[in-house]
Amino acid sequence: MRSDSIPITICQERKKDPIEMFHSGQLVKICAPMVRYSKLAFRTLVRKYSCDLCYTPMIVAADFVRSVKARDSEFTTNQGDWPLIVQFAANDARLLSDAAQIVCPYANGIDINCGCPQRWAVAEGYGACLINKPELIRDMVKQVKNQVENPRFSVSIKIRIHDDLTRTVDLCQKAEATGVSWITVHGRTIEERHQPVHYDAIKMIKESVSIPVVANGDIRNLKEAENVWQMTGTDGVMVARGLLSNPAMFAGYEETPLKCIWDWVDIALELGTPFMCFHQHLMYMMEKITSRQEKRVFNALSSTSAVLDYLTDNYGV
């Protein structure tokens, strides 16, 4: 775990408290947890373009607690990286509370991943299988709440929906009773991947609880974000792939502006982003503004200097 000398007092008294944001009546625009992608450099970029709240990639709590190497590689932050939620994959209340105590000085809260449908996660007892284990969610939430001394430290969950929505409503009501700060709902079942998002299910869940609810799934631009927000009555929207392809979408841009690409280059180089990550983000950002031939050339580049030369020659960046 690395930080740029963050004073703990500043981090525990974050000026932008997520709970207050959710109760503002305004659309809260959120960058989703994305494995490999929602790291410090990308979070820094989207914050420049009207993103209100960012999540880290999912971190396995057990590894994070047991390994200094895991902490150093999985969680990096700095003073400008707030408000921030650290998402954990967990199936053990004690390990999760230990992980929460480690990140508490550097984040506004933690989120329990109860929605990842990947086979490895479900096989390990993480992710989407937890929507069928409300008692385990209860135990994890209570343990974190009891162990973390900061009363403003949030504990949220991110879920998928059941085929039988009454089960999801019951899960969310139990989570609310346990003290969950808010719930993010990806409007698909565990089996669904590219099928249409069930926004009606998200709306039903929002109407069944009094804590904030965040809508997630297939939001590609600001207009869609606003439409989903209005349609579901939720308190915020969370975006993953839409932000990867256009980190400036929350600021109203329909495609990635050149200034955003320039900002990414500056931020990534300043923070020492590994080449593969640096290059991959640019591939996503430039997807809509490059021809097939240009993509073949750009995607084959193999060094930072080659990428910088390409951008300078073709875009004056």
PDB file of C-alpha atoms in Angstrom:
ATOM      1  CA  MET A   1       0.000   0.000   0.000  1.00  0.00           C
ATOM      2  CA  ARG A   2       1.489   3.294  -1.064  1.00  0.00           C
ATOM      3  CA  SER A   3       0.411   6.846  -0.367  1.00  0.00           C
ATOM      4  CA  ASP A   4       1.978  10.239  -0.845  1.00  0.00           C
ATOM      5  CA  SER A   5       2.347  11.071   2.844  1.00  0.00           C
ATOM      6  CA  ILE A   6      -1.371  11.456   3.485  1.00  0.00           C
ATOM      7  CA  PRO A   7      -2.191  12.995   6.869  1.00  0.00           C
ATOM      8  CA  ILE A   8      -4.673  10.627   8.493  1.00  0.00           C
ATOM      9  CA  THR A   9      -6.695  13.513   9.919  1.00  0.00           C
ATOM     10  CA  ILE A  10      -7.389  14.847   6.435  1.00  0.00           C
ATOM     11  CA  CYS A  11      -8.489  11.441   5.192  1.00  0.00           C
ATOM     12  CA  GLN A  12     -10.810  10.802   8.098  1.00  0.00           C
ATOM     13  CA  GLU A  13     -12.478  14.152   7.590  1.00  0.00           C
ATOM     14  CA  ARG A  14     -13.014  13.997   3.842  1.00  0.00           C
ATOM     15  CA  LYS A  15     -14.817  17.134   2.771  1.00  0.00           C
ATOM     16  CA  LYS A  16     -16.947  15.284   0.209  1.00  0.00           C
ATOM     17  CA  ASP A  17     -18.728  12.655   2.247  1.00  0.00           C
ATOM     18  CA  PRO A  18     -20.440  10.086  -0.056  1.00  0.00           C
ATOM     19  CA  ILE A  19     -23.486   9.756   2.194  1.00  0.00           C
ATOM     20  CA  GLU A  20     -24.029  13.505   2.076  1.00  0.00           C
ATOM     21  CA  MET A  21     -23.604  13.429  -1.696  1.00  0.00           C
ATOM     22  CA  PHE A  22     -26.311  10.787  -2.020  1.00  0.00           C
ATOM     23  CA  HIS A  23     -28.701  12.926  -0.005  1.00  0.00           C
ATOM     24  CA  SER A  24     -28.035  16.078  -2.047  1.00  0.00           C
ATOM     25  CA  GLY A  25     -30.777  15.358  -4.592  1.00  0.00           C
ATOM     26  CA  GLN A  26     -28.200  15.626  -7.379  1.00  0.00           C
ATOM     27  CA  LEU A  27     -27.059  12.772  -9.632  1.00  0.00           C
ATOM     28  CA  VAL A  28     -23.960  11.189  -8.065  1.00  0.00           C
ATOM     29  CA  LYS A  29     -21.657  10.024 -10.881  1.00  0.00           C
ATOM     30  CA  ILE A  30     -19.496   7.042  -9.942  1.00  0.00           C
ATOM     31  CA  CYS A  31     -16.545   5.215 -11.474  1.00  0.00           C
ATOM     32  CA  ALA A  32     -17.026   1.474 -11.018  1.00  0.00           C
ATOM     33  CA  PRO A  33     -14.486  -0.957  -9.556  1.00  0.00           C
ATOM     34  CA  MET A  34     -12.650  -2.409 -12.567  1.00  0.00           C
ATOM     35  CA  VAL A  35      -9.937  -5.042 -12.217  1.00  0.00           C
ATOM     36  CA  ARG A  36      -6.637  -3.646 -13.587  1.00  0.00           C
ATOM     37  CA  TYR A  37      -8.276  -0.396 -14.693  1.00  0.00           C
ATOM     38  CA  SER A  38      -9.793   1.720 -11.885  1.00  0.00           C
ATOM     39  CA  LYS A  39      -6.402   2.362 -10.311  1.00  0.00           C
ATOM     40  CA  LEU A  40      -5.062   5.687  -9.050  1.00  0.00           C
ATOM     41  CA  ALA A  41      -4.049   7.133 -12.434  1.00  0.00           C
ATOM     42  CA  PHE A  42      -7.436   6.446 -14.048  1.00  0.00           C
ATOM     43  CA  ARG A  43      -9.311   7.666 -10.963  1.00  0.00           C
ATOM     44  CA  THR A  44      -7.295  10.891 -11.150  1.00  0.00           C
ATOM     45  CA  LEU A  45      -8.286  11.304 -14.797  1.00  0.00           C
ATOM     46  CA  VAL A  46     -12.042  10.760 -14.407  1.00  0.00           C
ATOM     47  CA  ARG A  47     -12.152  13.104 -11.406  1.00  0.00           C
ATOM     48  CA  LYS A  48     -10.986  15.891 -13.751  1.00  0.00           C
ATOM     49  CA  TYR A  49     -14.109  15.229 -15.826  1.00  0.00           C
ATOM     50  CA  SER A  50     -16.975  15.436 -13.319  1.00  0.00           C
ATOM     51  CA  CYS A  51     -16.766  11.997 -11.705  1.00  0.00           C
ATOM     52  CA  ASP A  52     -17.969  12.410  -8.109  1.00  0.00           C
ATOM     53  CA  LEU A  53     -16.906   9.137  -6.487  1.00  0.00           C
ATOM     54  CA  CYS A  54     -14.393   6.427  -7.408  1.00  0.00           C
ATOM     55  CA  TYR A  55     -13.911   2.795  -6.445  1.00  0.00           C
ATOM     56  CA  THR A  56     -10.661   0.863  -6.445  1.00  0.00           C
ATOM     57  CA  PRO A  57     -10.471  -2.409  -8.374  1.00  0.00           C
ATOM     58  CA  MET A  58     -11.717  -5.411  -6.398  1.00  0.00           C
ATOM     59  CA  ILE A  59      -9.070  -6.541  -3.886  1.00  0.00           C
ATOM     60  CA  VAL A  60      -9.114  -9.974  -2.234  1.00  0.00           C
ATOM     61  CA  ALA A  61      -9.280  -9.130   1.469  1.00  0.00           C
ATOM     62  CA  ALA A  62      -7.452 -12.259   2.648  1.00  0.00           C
ATOM     63  CA  ASP A  63      -4.418 -11.556   0.432  1.00  0.00           C
ATOM     64  CA  PHE A  64      -4.467  -7.879   1.353  1.00  0.00           C
ATOM     65  CA  VAL A  65      -4.337  -8.621   5.079  1.00  0.00           C
ATOM     66  CA  ARG A  66      -1.722 -11.355   4.881  1.00  0.00           C
ATOM     67  CA  SER A  67       0.713  -9.904   2.334  1.00  0.00           C
ATOM     68  CA  VAL A  68       2.595  -6.602   2.393  1.00  0.00           C
ATOM     69  CA  LYS A  69       3.393  -7.199  -1.288  1.00  0.00           C
ATOM     70  CA  ALA A  70      -0.322  -7.458  -2.079  1.00  0.00           C
ATOM     71  CA  ARG A  71      -1.022  -4.234  -0.199  1.00  0.00           C
ATOM     72  CA  ASP A  72       1.710  -2.369  -2.053  1.00  0.00           C
ATOM     73  CA  SER A  73       0.607  -3.583  -5.481  1.00  0.00           C
ATOM     74  CA  GLU A  74      -3.168  -3.458  -5.027  1.00  0.00           C
ATOM     75  CA  PHE A  75      -3.765  -0.147  -3.266  1.00  0.00           C
ATOM     76  CA  THR A  76      -2.133   3.145  -4.154  1.00  0.00           C
ATOM     77  CA  THR A  77      -3.618   6.534  -3.366  1.00  0.00           C
ATOM     78  CA  ASN A  78      -2.731  10.186  -2.822  1.00  0.00           C
ATOM     79  CA  GLN A  79      -4.211  13.332  -1.289  1.00  0.00           C
ATOM     80  CA  GLY A  80      -6.351  14.205  -4.293  1.00  0.00           C
ATOM     81  CA  ASP A  81      -7.852  10.719  -4.539  1.00  0.00           C
ATOM     82  CA  TRP A  82     -11.130  11.298  -2.742  1.00  0.00           C
ATOM     83  CA  PRO A  83     -13.874  10.538  -2.088  1.00  0.00           C
ATOM     84  CA  LEU A  84     -12.704   6.938  -2.429  1.00  0.00           C
ATOM     85  CA  ILE A  85     -14.252   3.517  -1.800  1.00  0.00           C
ATOM     86  CA  VAL A  86     -12.062   0.411  -1.553  1.00  0.00           C
ATOM     87  CA  GLN A  87     -13.840  -2.669  -2.852  1.00  0.00           C
ATOM     88  CA  PHE A  88     -13.025  -6.038  -1.309  1.00  0.00           C
ATOM     89  CA  ALA A  89     -13.797  -9.620  -2.233  1.00  0.00           C
ATOM     90  CA  ALA A  90     -14.380 -11.371   1.077  1.00  0.00           C
ATOM     91  CA  ASN A  91     -16.133 -14.311   2.694  1.00  0.00           C
ATOM     92  CA  ASP A  92     -14.763 -13.954   6.227  1.00  0.00           C
ATOM     93  CA  ALA A  93     -15.916 -11.237   8.615  1.00  0.00           C
ATOM     94  CA  ARG A  94     -12.696 -11.021  10.609  1.00  0.00           C
ATOM     95  CA  LEU A  95     -10.436 -10.762   7.562  1.00  0.00           C
ATOM     96  CA  LEU A  96     -12.680  -8.140   6.009  1.00  0.00           C
ATOM     97  CA  SER A  97     -12.704  -6.031   9.175  1.00  0.00           C
ATOM     98  CA  ASP A  98      -8.908  -6.309   9.356  1.00  0.00           C
ATOM     99  CA  ALA A  99      -8.659  -5.109   5.760  1.00  0.00           C
ATOM    100  CA  ALA A 100     -11.081  -2.262   6.461  1.00  0.00           C
ATOM    101  CA  GLN A 101      -9.002  -1.112   9.423  1.00  0.00           C
ATOM    102  CA  ILE A 102      -5.892  -0.994   7.226  1.00  0.00           C
ATOM    103  CA  VAL A 103      -7.501   1.240   4.572  1.00  0.00           C
ATOM    104  CA  CYS A 104      -9.664   3.310   6.911  1.00  0.00           C
ATOM    105  CA  PRO A 105      -7.203   6.231   7.191  1.00  0.00           C
ATOM    106  CA  TYR A 106      -6.976   6.501   3.395  1.00  0.00           C
ATOM    107  CA  ALA A 107     -10.561   5.995   2.193  1.00  0.00           C
ATOM    108  CA  ASN A 108     -14.153   7.032   2.832  1.00  0.00           C
ATOM    109  CA  GLY A 109     -15.381   3.474   3.074  1.00  0.00           C
ATOM    110  CA  ILE A 110     -15.281  -0.085   1.801  1.00  0.00           C
ATOM    111  CA  ASP A 111     -17.587  -1.996  -0.515  1.00  0.00           C
ATOM    112  CA  ILE A 112     -18.231  -5.739  -0.393  1.00  0.00           C
ATOM    113  CA  ASN A 113     -18.324  -7.311  -3.841  1.00  0.00           C
ATOM    114  CA  CYS A 114     -21.501  -9.380  -3.998  1.00  0.00           C
ATOM    115  CA  GLY A 115     -21.872  -9.194  -7.760  1.00  0.00           C
ATOM    116  CA  CYS A 116     -18.806 -10.572  -9.560  1.00  0.00           C
ATOM    117  CA  PRO A 117     -20.043 -13.526 -11.658  1.00  0.00           C
ATOM    118  CA  GLN A 118     -16.607 -14.871 -12.638  1.00  0.00           C
ATOM    119  CA  ARG A 119     -16.178 -18.575 -11.949  1.00  0.00           C
ATOM    120  CA  TRP A 120     -12.995 -18.241  -9.899  1.00  0.00           C
ATOM    121  CA  ALA A 121     -14.640 -15.710  -7.574  1.00  0.00           C
ATOM    122  CA  VAL A 122     -17.789 -17.777  -7.056  1.00  0.00           C
ATOM    123  CA  ALA A 123     -15.677 -20.926  -6.534  1.00  0.00           C
ATOM    124  CA  GLU A 124     -13.757 -19.138  -3.757  1.00  0.00           C
ATOM    125  CA  GLY A 125     -16.991 -18.013  -2.101  1.00  0.00           C
ATOM    126  CA  TYR A 126     -16.654 -14.404  -3.249  1.00  0.00           C
ATOM    127  CA  GLY A 127     -18.713 -12.158  -5.499  1.00  0.00           C
ATOM    128  CA  ALA A 128     -22.169 -13.002  -6.775  1.00  0.00           C
ATOM    129  CA  CYS A 129     -22.632 -16.145  -4.674  1.00  0.00           C
ATOM    130  CA  LEU A 130     -22.969 -13.847  -1.648  1.00  0.00           C
ATOM    131  CA  ILE A 131     -26.415 -12.676  -2.778  1.00  0.00           C
ATOM    132  CA  ASN A 132     -27.553 -16.107  -1.577  1.00  0.00           C
ATOM    133  CA  LYS A 133     -25.825 -15.676   1.802  1.00  0.00           C
ATOM    134  CA  PRO A 134     -27.501 -12.735   3.555  1.00  0.00           C
ATOM    135  CA  GLU A 135     -26.336 -13.946   6.975  1.00  0.00           C
ATOM    136  CA  LEU A 136     -22.686 -13.817   5.880  1.00  0.00           C
ATOM    137  CA  ILE A 137     -23.183 -10.311   4.473  1.00  0.00           C
ATOM    138  CA  ARG A 138     -24.754  -9.331   7.819  1.00  0.00           C
ATOM    139  CA  ASP A 139     -21.824 -10.737   9.791  1.00  0.00           C
ATOM    140  CA  MET A 140     -19.239  -8.977   7.588  1.00  0.00           C
ATOM    141  CA  VAL A 141     -20.998  -5.626   7.732  1.00  0.00           C
ATOM    142  CA  LYS A 142     -21.475  -5.784  11.507  1.00  0.00           C
ATOM    143  CA  GLN A 143     -17.864  -6.797  12.108  1.00  0.00           C
ATOM    144  CA  VAL A 144     -16.539  -3.866  10.071  1.00  0.00           C
ATOM    145  CA  LYS A 145     -18.929  -1.444  11.759  1.00  0.00           C
ATOM    146  CA  ASN A 146     -17.847  -2.700  15.187  1.00  0.00           C
ATOM    147  CA  GLN A 147     -14.123  -2.664  14.500  1.00  0.00           C
ATOM    148  CA  VAL A 148     -13.641   0.585  12.542  1.00  0.00           C
ATOM    149  CA  GLU A 149     -13.748   3.507  14.951  1.00  0.00           C
ATOM    150  CA  ASN A 150     -14.558   6.239  12.418  1.00  0.00           C
ATOM    151  CA  PRO A 151     -18.394   6.557  12.478  1.00  0.00           C
ATOM    152  CA  ARG A 152     -18.389   8.203   9.023  1.00  0.00           C
ATOM    153  CA  PHE A 153     -16.635   5.225   7.414  1.00  0.00           C
ATOM    154  CA  SER A 154     -19.149   3.643   5.034  1.00  0.00           C
ATOM    155  CA  VAL A 155     -19.791  -0.037   4.368  1.00  0.00           C
ATOM    156  CA  SER A 156     -21.664  -0.661   1.122  1.00  0.00           C
ATOM    157  CA  ILE A 157     -22.436  -3.667  -1.058  1.00  0.00           C
ATOM    158  CA  LYS A 158     -22.582  -4.176  -4.825  1.00  0.00           C
ATOM    159  CA  ILE A 159     -24.973  -6.896  -5.945  1.00  0.00           C
ATOM    160  CA  ARG A 160     -26.586  -8.591  -8.913  1.00  0.00           C
ATOM    161  CA  ILE A 161     -30.260  -9.550  -8.943  1.00  0.00           C
ATOM    162  CA  HIS A 162     -32.000 -12.910  -8.512  1.00  0.00           C
ATOM    163  CA  ASP A 163     -34.384 -14.407 -11.073  1.00  0.00           C
ATOM    164  CA  ASP A 164     -36.944 -14.086  -8.294  1.00  0.00           C
ATOM    165  CA  LEU A 165     -36.834 -10.384  -7.432  1.00  0.00           C
ATOM    166  CA  THR A 166     -38.568 -10.892  -4.099  1.00  0.00           C
ATOM    167  CA  ARG A 167     -35.352 -12.580  -2.945  1.00  0.00           C
ATOM    168  CA  THR A 168     -33.309  -9.543  -3.980  1.00  0.00           C
ATOM    169  CA  VAL A 169     -35.691  -7.171  -2.226  1.00  0.00           C
ATOM    170  CA  ASP A 170     -35.494  -9.331   0.900  1.00  0.00           C
ATOM    171  CA  LEU A 171     -31.680  -9.338   0.686  1.00  0.00           C
ATOM    172  CA  CYS A 172     -31.568  -5.541   0.385  1.00  0.00           C
ATOM    173  CA  GLN A 173     -33.986  -4.992   3.252  1.00  0.00           C
ATOM    174  CA  LYS A 174     -31.917  -7.306   5.459  1.00  0.00           C
ATOM    175  CA  ALA A 175     -28.753  -5.451   4.416  1.00  0.00           C
ATOM    176  CA  GLU A 176     -30.375  -2.137   5.305  1.00  0.00           C
ATOM    177  CA  ALA A 177     -31.388  -3.483   8.723  1.00  0.00           C
ATOM    178  CA  THR A 178     -27.796  -4.600   9.261  1.00  0.00           C
ATOM    179  CA  GLY A 179     -26.499  -1.069   8.705  1.00  0.00           C
ATOM    180  CA  VAL A 180     -25.283  -1.099   5.102  1.00  0.00           C
ATOM    181  CA  SER A 181     -24.610   2.485   3.997  1.00  0.00           C
ATOM    182  CA  TRP A 182     -25.859   2.076   0.409  1.00  0.00           C
ATOM    183  CA  ILE A 183     -26.425  -0.615  -2.213  1.00  0.00           C
ATOM    184  CA  THR A 184     -25.223  -0.642  -5.814  1.00  0.00           C
ATOM    185  CA  VAL A 185     -27.363  -2.843  -8.062  1.00  0.00           C
ATOM    186  CA  HIS A 186     -26.114  -4.264 -11.339  1.00  0.00           C
ATOM    187  CA  GLY A 187     -29.406  -4.989 -13.056  1.00  0.00           C
ATOM    188  CA  ARG A 188     -28.581  -8.455 -14.352  1.00  0.00           C
ATOM    189  CA  THR A 189     -28.668 -11.954 -12.871  1.00  0.00           C
ATOM    190  CA  ILE A 190     -25.506 -14.012 -12.308  1.00  0.00           C
ATOM    191  CA  GLU A 191     -26.078 -15.848 -15.596  1.00  0.00           C
ATOM    192  CA  GLU A 192     -26.712 -12.759 -17.716  1.00  0.00           C
ATOM    193  CA  ARG A 193     -23.802 -11.039 -19.460  1.00  0.00           C
ATOM    194  CA  HIS A 194     -24.883  -8.925 -22.427  1.00  0.00           C
ATOM    195  CA  GLN A 195     -28.653  -9.143 -22.078  1.00  0.00           C
ATOM    196  CA  PRO A 196     -30.535  -5.870 -21.505  1.00  0.00           C
ATOM    197  CA  VAL A 197     -30.273  -4.433 -17.991  1.00  0.00           C
ATOM    198  CA  HIS A 198     -33.391  -4.806 -15.823  1.00  0.00           C
ATOM    199  CA  TYR A 199     -33.783  -1.177 -14.782  1.00  0.00           C
ATOM    200  CA  ASP A 200     -37.299  -1.980 -13.558  1.00  0.00           C
ATOM    201  CA  ALA A 201     -35.726  -4.320 -10.994  1.00  0.00           C
ATOM    202  CA  ILE A 202     -33.400  -1.561  -9.799  1.00  0.00           C
ATOM    203  CA  LYS A 203     -36.416   0.744  -9.442  1.00  0.00           C
ATOM    204  CA  MET A 204     -38.259  -1.889  -7.379  1.00  0.00           C
ATOM    205  CA  ILE A 205     -35.276  -2.292  -5.074  1.00  0.00           C
ATOM    206  CA  LYS A 206     -34.944   1.466  -4.632  1.00  0.00           C
ATOM    207  CA  GLU A 207     -38.616   1.675  -3.668  1.00  0.00           C
ATOM    208  CA  SER A 208     -38.207  -1.118  -1.099  1.00  0.00           C
ATOM    209  CA  VAL A 209     -35.453   0.484   1.024  1.00  0.00           C
ATOM    210  CA  SER A 210     -34.737   3.904   2.506  1.00  0.00           C
ATOM    211  CA  ILE A 211     -30.928   3.886   2.144  1.00  0.00           C
ATOM    212  CA  PRO A 212     -29.292   5.189  -1.061  1.00  0.00           C
ATOM    213  CA  VAL A 213     -29.299   2.912  -4.097  1.00  0.00           C
ATOM    214  CA  VAL A 214     -26.964   3.206  -7.101  1.00  0.00           C
ATOM    215  CA  ALA A 215     -27.891   1.933 -10.590  1.00  0.00           C
ATOM    216  CA  ASN A 216     -25.275   0.069 -12.641  1.00  0.00           C
ATOM    217  CA  GLY A 217     -25.221  -1.497 -16.094  1.00  0.00           C
ATOM    218  CA  ASP A 218     -24.824  -0.432 -19.738  1.00  0.00           C
ATOM    219  CA  ILE A 219     -24.574   3.332 -19.241  1.00  0.00           C
ATOM    220  CA  ARG A 220     -22.483   4.803 -22.071  1.00  0.00           C
ATOM    221  CA  ASN A 221     -22.942   8.592 -21.912  1.00  0.00           C
ATOM    222  CA  LEU A 222     -24.188  11.373 -19.662  1.00  0.00           C
ATOM    223  CA  LYS A 223     -27.659  11.446 -21.213  1.00  0.00           C
ATOM    224  CA  GLU A 224     -28.110   7.724 -20.543  1.00  0.00           C
ATOM    225  CA  ALA A 225     -26.854   8.242 -16.992  1.00  0.00           C
ATOM    226  CA  GLU A 226     -29.443  10.959 -16.405  1.00  0.00           C
ATOM    227  CA  ASN A 227     -32.197   8.862 -18.006  1.00  0.00           C
ATOM    228  CA  VAL A 228     -31.400   5.821 -15.836  1.00  0.00           C
ATOM    229  CA  TRP A 229     -31.247   8.026 -12.743  1.00  0.00           C
ATOM    230  CA  GLN A 230     -34.694   9.450 -13.507  1.00  0.00           C
ATOM    231  CA  MET A 231     -36.162   6.101 -14.594  1.00  0.00           C
ATOM    232  CA  THR A 232     -35.059   4.182 -11.510  1.00  0.00           C
ATOM    233  CA  GLY A 233     -35.369   6.932  -8.904  1.00  0.00           C
ATOM    234  CA  THR A 234     -31.931   5.979  -7.608  1.00  0.00           C
ATOM    235  CA  ASP A 235     -29.405   8.262  -5.932  1.00  0.00           C
ATOM    236  CA  GLY A 236     -26.501   7.732  -8.323  1.00  0.00           C
ATOM    237  CA  VAL A 237     -25.234   5.823 -11.334  1.00  0.00           C
ATOM    238  CA  MET A 238     -22.098   3.703 -11.593  1.00  0.00           C
ATOM    239  CA  VAL A 239     -20.286   3.301 -14.914  1.00  0.00           C
ATOM    240  CA  ALA A 240     -17.515   0.916 -15.988  1.00  0.00           C
ATOM    241  CA  ARG A 241     -16.994   0.337 -19.725  1.00  0.00           C
ATOM    242  CA  GLY A 242     -18.550   3.656 -20.688  1.00  0.00           C
ATOM    243  CA  LEU A 243     -15.819   5.471 -18.742  1.00  0.00           C
ATOM    244  CA  LEU A 244     -13.081   3.235 -20.130  1.00  0.00           C
ATOM    245  CA  SER A 245     -13.981   4.252 -23.677  1.00  0.00           C
ATOM    246  CA  ASN A 246     -14.666   7.876 -22.725  1.00  0.00           C
ATOM    247  CA  PRO A 247     -13.268   9.041 -19.363  1.00  0.00           C
ATOM    248  CA  ALA A 248     -14.844  12.467 -20.019  1.00  0.00           C
ATOM    249  CA  MET A 249     -18.408  11.141 -20.436  1.00  0.00           C
ATOM    250  CA  PHE A 250     -19.650  12.509 -17.109  1.00  0.00           C
ATOM    251  CA  ALA A 251     -18.618  15.991 -18.276  1.00  0.00           C
ATOM    252  CA  GLY A 252     -20.954  15.596 -21.258  1.00  0.00           C
ATOM    253  CA  TYR A 253     -18.521  14.613 -24.009  1.00  0.00           C
ATOM    254  CA  GLU A 254     -19.884  12.106 -26.540  1.00  0.00           C
ATOM    255  CA  GLU A 255     -16.408  10.787 -27.321  1.00  0.00           C
ATOM    256  CA  THR A 256     -12.996  11.169 -25.710  1.00  0.00           C
ATOM    257  CA  PRO A 257     -11.704  14.713 -26.335  1.00  0.00           C
ATOM    258  CA  LEU A 258      -8.059  15.147 -27.286  1.00  0.00           C
ATOM    259  CA  LYS A 259      -7.481  17.125 -24.096  1.00  0.00           C
ATOM    260  CA  CYS A 260      -8.517  14.060 -22.088  1.00  0.00           C
ATOM    261  CA  ILE A 261      -5.982  11.927 -23.958  1.00  0.00           C
ATOM    262  CA  TRP A 262      -3.322  14.560 -23.234  1.00  0.00           C
ATOM    263  CA  ASP A 263      -4.375  14.583 -19.556  1.00  0.00           C
ATOM    264  CA  TRP A 264      -4.080  10.789 -19.413  1.00  0.00           C
ATOM    265  CA  VAL A 265      -0.549  10.897 -20.817  1.00  0.00           C
ATOM    266  CA  ASP A 266       0.490  13.495 -18.220  1.00  0.00           C
ATOM    267  CA  ILE A 267      -1.139  11.690 -15.281  1.00  0.00           C
ATOM    268  CA  ALA A 268       0.019   8.207 -16.271  1.00  0.00           C
ATOM    269  CA  LEU A 269       3.620   9.269 -16.776  1.00  0.00           C
ATOM    270  CA  GLU A 270       3.685  11.290 -13.562  1.00  0.00           C
ATOM    271  CA  LEU A 271       2.367   8.351 -11.526  1.00  0.00           C
ATOM    272  CA  GLY A 272       4.600   5.762 -13.191  1.00  0.00           C
ATOM    273  CA  THR A 273       1.818   3.729 -14.809  1.00  0.00           C
ATOM    274  CA  PRO A 274       3.154   0.478 -16.344  1.00  0.00           C
ATOM    275  CA  PHE A 275       3.258   0.549 -20.146  1.00  0.00           C
ATOM    276  CA  MET A 276       0.674  -2.179 -20.688  1.00  0.00           C
ATOM    277  CA  CYS A 277      -1.905  -0.336 -18.581  1.00  0.00           C
ATOM    278  CA  PHE A 278      -0.974   3.056 -20.087  1.00  0.00           C
ATOM    279  CA  HIS A 279      -1.354   1.672 -23.630  1.00  0.00           C
ATOM    280  CA  GLN A 280      -4.522  -0.327 -22.947  1.00  0.00           C
ATOM    281  CA  HIS A 281      -6.359   2.710 -21.596  1.00  0.00           C
ATOM    282  CA  LEU A 282      -5.420   4.664 -24.707  1.00  0.00           C
ATOM    283  CA  MET A 283      -6.743   1.854 -26.908  1.00  0.00           C
ATOM    284  CA  TYR A 284     -10.102   2.119 -25.163  1.00  0.00           C
ATOM    285  CA  MET A 285     -10.138   5.937 -25.283  1.00  0.00           C
ATOM    286  CA  MET A 286      -9.284   6.110 -28.982  1.00  0.00           C
ATOM    287  CA  GLU A 287     -11.673   3.353 -30.084  1.00  0.00           C
ATOM    288  CA  LYS A 288     -14.251   5.763 -31.518  1.00  0.00           C
ATOM    289  CA  ILE A 289     -11.844   8.286 -33.012  1.00  0.00           C
ATOM    290  CA  THR A 290      -9.522   5.985 -34.970  1.00  0.00           C
ATOM    291  CA  SER A 291      -9.983   4.002 -38.187  1.00  0.00           C
ATOM    292  CA  ARG A 292      -9.430   0.252 -38.375  1.00  0.00           C
ATOM    293  CA  GLN A 293      -6.024   0.794 -39.987  1.00  0.00           C
ATOM    294  CA  GLU A 294      -5.037   3.342 -37.330  1.00  0.00           C
ATOM    295  CA  LYS A 295      -6.059   0.886 -34.599  1.00  0.00           C
ATOM    296  CA  ARG A 296      -3.842  -1.834 -36.100  1.00  0.00           C
ATOM    297  CA  VAL A 297      -0.858   0.492 -36.065  1.00  0.00           C
ATOM    298  CA  PHE A 298      -1.493   1.997 -32.641  1.00  0.00           C
ATOM    299  CA  ASN A 299      -2.342  -1.279 -30.901  1.00  0.00           C
ATOM    300  CA  ALA A 300       0.919  -2.828 -32.124  1.00  0.00           C
ATOM    301  CA  LEU A 301       3.104  -0.156 -30.487  1.00  0.00           C
ATOM    302  CA  SER A 302       5.322  -1.619 -27.785  1.00  0.00           C
ATOM    303  CA  SER A 303       6.925   1.260 -25.877  1.00  0.00           C
ATOM    304  CA  THR A 304       5.940   4.509 -24.204  1.00  0.00           C
ATOM    305  CA  SER A 305       8.204   6.504 -26.519  1.00  0.00           C
ATOM    306  CA  ALA A 306       6.559   4.923 -29.593  1.00  0.00           C
ATOM    307  CA  VAL A 307       3.103   5.827 -28.236  1.00  0.00           C
ATOM    308  CA  LEU A 308       4.168   9.411 -27.525  1.00  0.00           C
ATOM    309  CA  ASP A 309       5.662   9.754 -31.005  1.00  0.00           C
ATOM    310  CA  TYR A 310       2.458   8.394 -32.569  1.00  0.00           C
ATOM    311  CA  LEU A 311       0.241  10.777 -30.605  1.00  0.00           C
ATOM    312  CA  THR A 312       2.483  13.750 -31.425  1.00  0.00           C
ATOM    313  CA  ASP A 313       2.607  12.908 -35.137  1.00  0.00           C
ATOM    314  CA  ASN A 314      -1.118  12.181 -35.530  1.00  0.00           C
ATOM    315  CA  TYR A 315      -2.871  14.349 -32.962  1.00  0.00           C
ATOM    316  CA  GLY A 316      -0.395  17.022 -31.974  1.00  0.00           C
ATOM    317  CA  VAL A 317      -0.508  15.731 -28.406  1.00  0.00           C
TER     318      VAL A 317
END
